[in-house]
mmCIF file of C-alpha atoms in Angstrom:
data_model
loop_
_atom_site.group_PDB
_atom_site.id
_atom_site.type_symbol
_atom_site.label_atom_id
_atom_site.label_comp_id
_atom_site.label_asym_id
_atom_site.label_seq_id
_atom_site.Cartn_x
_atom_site.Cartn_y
_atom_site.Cartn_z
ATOM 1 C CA UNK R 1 101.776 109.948 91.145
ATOM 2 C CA UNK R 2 98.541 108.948 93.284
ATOM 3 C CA UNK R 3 96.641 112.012 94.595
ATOM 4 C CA UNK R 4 97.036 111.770 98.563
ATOM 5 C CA UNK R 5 92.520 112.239 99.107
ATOM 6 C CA UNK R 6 92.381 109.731 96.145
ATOM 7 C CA UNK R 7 89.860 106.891 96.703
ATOM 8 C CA UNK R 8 92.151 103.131 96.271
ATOM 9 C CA UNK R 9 91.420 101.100 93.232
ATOM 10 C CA UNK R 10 89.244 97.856 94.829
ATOM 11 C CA UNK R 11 90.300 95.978 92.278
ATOM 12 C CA UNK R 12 93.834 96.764 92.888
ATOM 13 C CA UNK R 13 93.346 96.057 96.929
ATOM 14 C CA UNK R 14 92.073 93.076 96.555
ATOM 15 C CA UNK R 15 95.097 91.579 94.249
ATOM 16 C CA UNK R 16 97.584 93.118 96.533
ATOM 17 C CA UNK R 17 96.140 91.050 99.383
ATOM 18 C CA UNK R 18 95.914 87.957 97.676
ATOM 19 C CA UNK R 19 99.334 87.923 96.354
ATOM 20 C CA UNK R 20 100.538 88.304 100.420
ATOM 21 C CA UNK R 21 98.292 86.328 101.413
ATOM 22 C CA UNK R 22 100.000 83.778 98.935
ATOM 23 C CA UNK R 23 103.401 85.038 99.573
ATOM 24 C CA UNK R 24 102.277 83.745 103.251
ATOM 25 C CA UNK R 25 101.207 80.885 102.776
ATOM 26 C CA UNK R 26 104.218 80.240 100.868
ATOM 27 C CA UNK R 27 106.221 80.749 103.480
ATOM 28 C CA UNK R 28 104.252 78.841 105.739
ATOM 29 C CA UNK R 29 104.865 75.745 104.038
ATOM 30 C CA UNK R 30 108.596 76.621 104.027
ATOM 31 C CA UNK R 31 108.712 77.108 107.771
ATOM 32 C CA UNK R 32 106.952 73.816 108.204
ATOM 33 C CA UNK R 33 109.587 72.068 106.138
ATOM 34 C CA UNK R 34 112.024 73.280 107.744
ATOM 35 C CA UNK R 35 114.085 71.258 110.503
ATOM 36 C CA UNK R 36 116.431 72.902 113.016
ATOM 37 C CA UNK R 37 119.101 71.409 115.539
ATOM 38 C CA UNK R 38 120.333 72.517 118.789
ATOM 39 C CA UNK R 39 122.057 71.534 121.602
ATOM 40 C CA UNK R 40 122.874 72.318 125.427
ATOM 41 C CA UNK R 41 126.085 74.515 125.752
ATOM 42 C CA UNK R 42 128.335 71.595 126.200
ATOM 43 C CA UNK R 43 126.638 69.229 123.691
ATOM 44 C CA UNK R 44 125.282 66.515 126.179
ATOM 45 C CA UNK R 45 121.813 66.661 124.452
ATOM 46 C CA UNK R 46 121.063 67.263 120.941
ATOM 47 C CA UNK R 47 117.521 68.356 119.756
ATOM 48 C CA UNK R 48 115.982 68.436 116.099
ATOM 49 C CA UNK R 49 112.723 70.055 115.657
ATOM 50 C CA UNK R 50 110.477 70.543 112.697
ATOM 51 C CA UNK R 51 109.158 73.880 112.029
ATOM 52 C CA UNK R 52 106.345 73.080 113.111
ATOM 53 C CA UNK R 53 107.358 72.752 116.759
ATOM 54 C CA UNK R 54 107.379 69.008 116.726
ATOM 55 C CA UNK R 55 110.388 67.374 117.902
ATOM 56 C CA UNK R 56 111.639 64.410 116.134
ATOM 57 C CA UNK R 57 114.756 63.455 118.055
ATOM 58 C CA UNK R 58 116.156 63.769 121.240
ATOM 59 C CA UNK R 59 119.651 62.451 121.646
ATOM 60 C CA UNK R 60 121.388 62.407 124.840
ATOM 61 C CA UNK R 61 125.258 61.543 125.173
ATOM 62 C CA UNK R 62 125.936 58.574 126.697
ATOM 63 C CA UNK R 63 128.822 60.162 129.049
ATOM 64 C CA UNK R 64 125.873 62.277 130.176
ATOM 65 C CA UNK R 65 123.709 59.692 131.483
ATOM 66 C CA UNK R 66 126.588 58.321 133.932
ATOM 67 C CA UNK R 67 127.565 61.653 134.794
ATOM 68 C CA UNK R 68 124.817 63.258 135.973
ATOM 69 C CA UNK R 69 122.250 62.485 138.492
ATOM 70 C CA UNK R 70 118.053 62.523 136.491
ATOM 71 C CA UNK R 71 117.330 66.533 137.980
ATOM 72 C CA UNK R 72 120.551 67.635 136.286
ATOM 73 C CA UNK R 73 120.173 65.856 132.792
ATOM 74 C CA UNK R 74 116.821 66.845 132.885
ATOM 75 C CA UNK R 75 117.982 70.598 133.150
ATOM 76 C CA UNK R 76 120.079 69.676 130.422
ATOM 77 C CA UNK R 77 117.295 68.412 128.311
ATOM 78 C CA UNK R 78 115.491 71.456 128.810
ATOM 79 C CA UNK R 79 118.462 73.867 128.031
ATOM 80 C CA UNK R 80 118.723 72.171 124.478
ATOM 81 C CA UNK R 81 114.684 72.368 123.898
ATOM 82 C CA UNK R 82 114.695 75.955 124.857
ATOM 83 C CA UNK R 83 117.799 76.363 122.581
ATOM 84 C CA UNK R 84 116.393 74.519 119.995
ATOM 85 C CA UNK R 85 112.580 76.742 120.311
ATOM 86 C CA UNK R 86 114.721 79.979 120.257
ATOM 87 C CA UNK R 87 116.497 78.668 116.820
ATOM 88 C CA UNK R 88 112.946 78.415 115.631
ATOM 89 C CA UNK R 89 111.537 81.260 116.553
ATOM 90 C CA UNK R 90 114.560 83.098 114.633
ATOM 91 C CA UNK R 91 114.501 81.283 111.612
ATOM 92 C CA UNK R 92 110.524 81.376 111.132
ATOM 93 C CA UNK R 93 111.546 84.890 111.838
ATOM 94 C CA UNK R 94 113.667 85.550 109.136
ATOM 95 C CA UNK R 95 111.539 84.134 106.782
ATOM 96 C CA UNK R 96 108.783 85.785 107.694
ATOM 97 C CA UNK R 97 110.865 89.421 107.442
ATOM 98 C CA UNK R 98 110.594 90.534 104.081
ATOM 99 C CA UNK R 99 106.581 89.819 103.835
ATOM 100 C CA UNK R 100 106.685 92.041 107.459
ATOM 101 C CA UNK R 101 109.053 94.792 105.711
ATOM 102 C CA UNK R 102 106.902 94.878 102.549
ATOM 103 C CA UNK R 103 103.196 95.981 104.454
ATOM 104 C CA UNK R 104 104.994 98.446 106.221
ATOM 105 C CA UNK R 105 106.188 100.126 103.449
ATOM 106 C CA UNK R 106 102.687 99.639 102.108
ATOM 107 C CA UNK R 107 101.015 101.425 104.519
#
């Protein structure tokens, strides 16, 4: 047991920060990899999107493009890129989670 006044090892510091900032980076490069799909609510428009935020496909049903007039598919479109952002943002999250949960039990 560590006295509570006790001066850190440097040594010790300094490892512990470059194995997160590895464990980071490592996770990084997993988010990146990743791809994620989503959709609007009634599946008109399908998005994929790297994890990097880049979007490599749009697909929009063909039923869709007869049905609606351009304001309302575009409303669509957006619906399934906001969906398809959100999906990120939770799955970068996830990853992300147990690096989070380790410095705060660090500190």
């Amino acid at each position: 047991m560590t006295e509570p006044d006790a001066v850190p090892d440097m040594d010790e510091l300094l490892a512990q920060v470059r194995k997160q900032t590895e464990e980071v980076q490592r996770i990084q490069r997993t988010v990146e990899a990743m791809e994620v799909k989503a959709a609007s609510r009634q599946n008109e428009v399908t998005v994929t999107l790297r994890g990097d935020g880049r979007f490599t496909s749009v697909d929009i049903d063909q039923r869709a493009i007869r049905e609606y007039d351009a304001r309302t598919l575009s409303e669509i479109v957006l619906e399934a890129v906001n969906a398809g952002l959100q999906k990120l943002a939770e799955a970068s999250s996830a990853k992300f989670a147990p690096v989070i949960e380790a410095s705060r039990s660090q500190q």
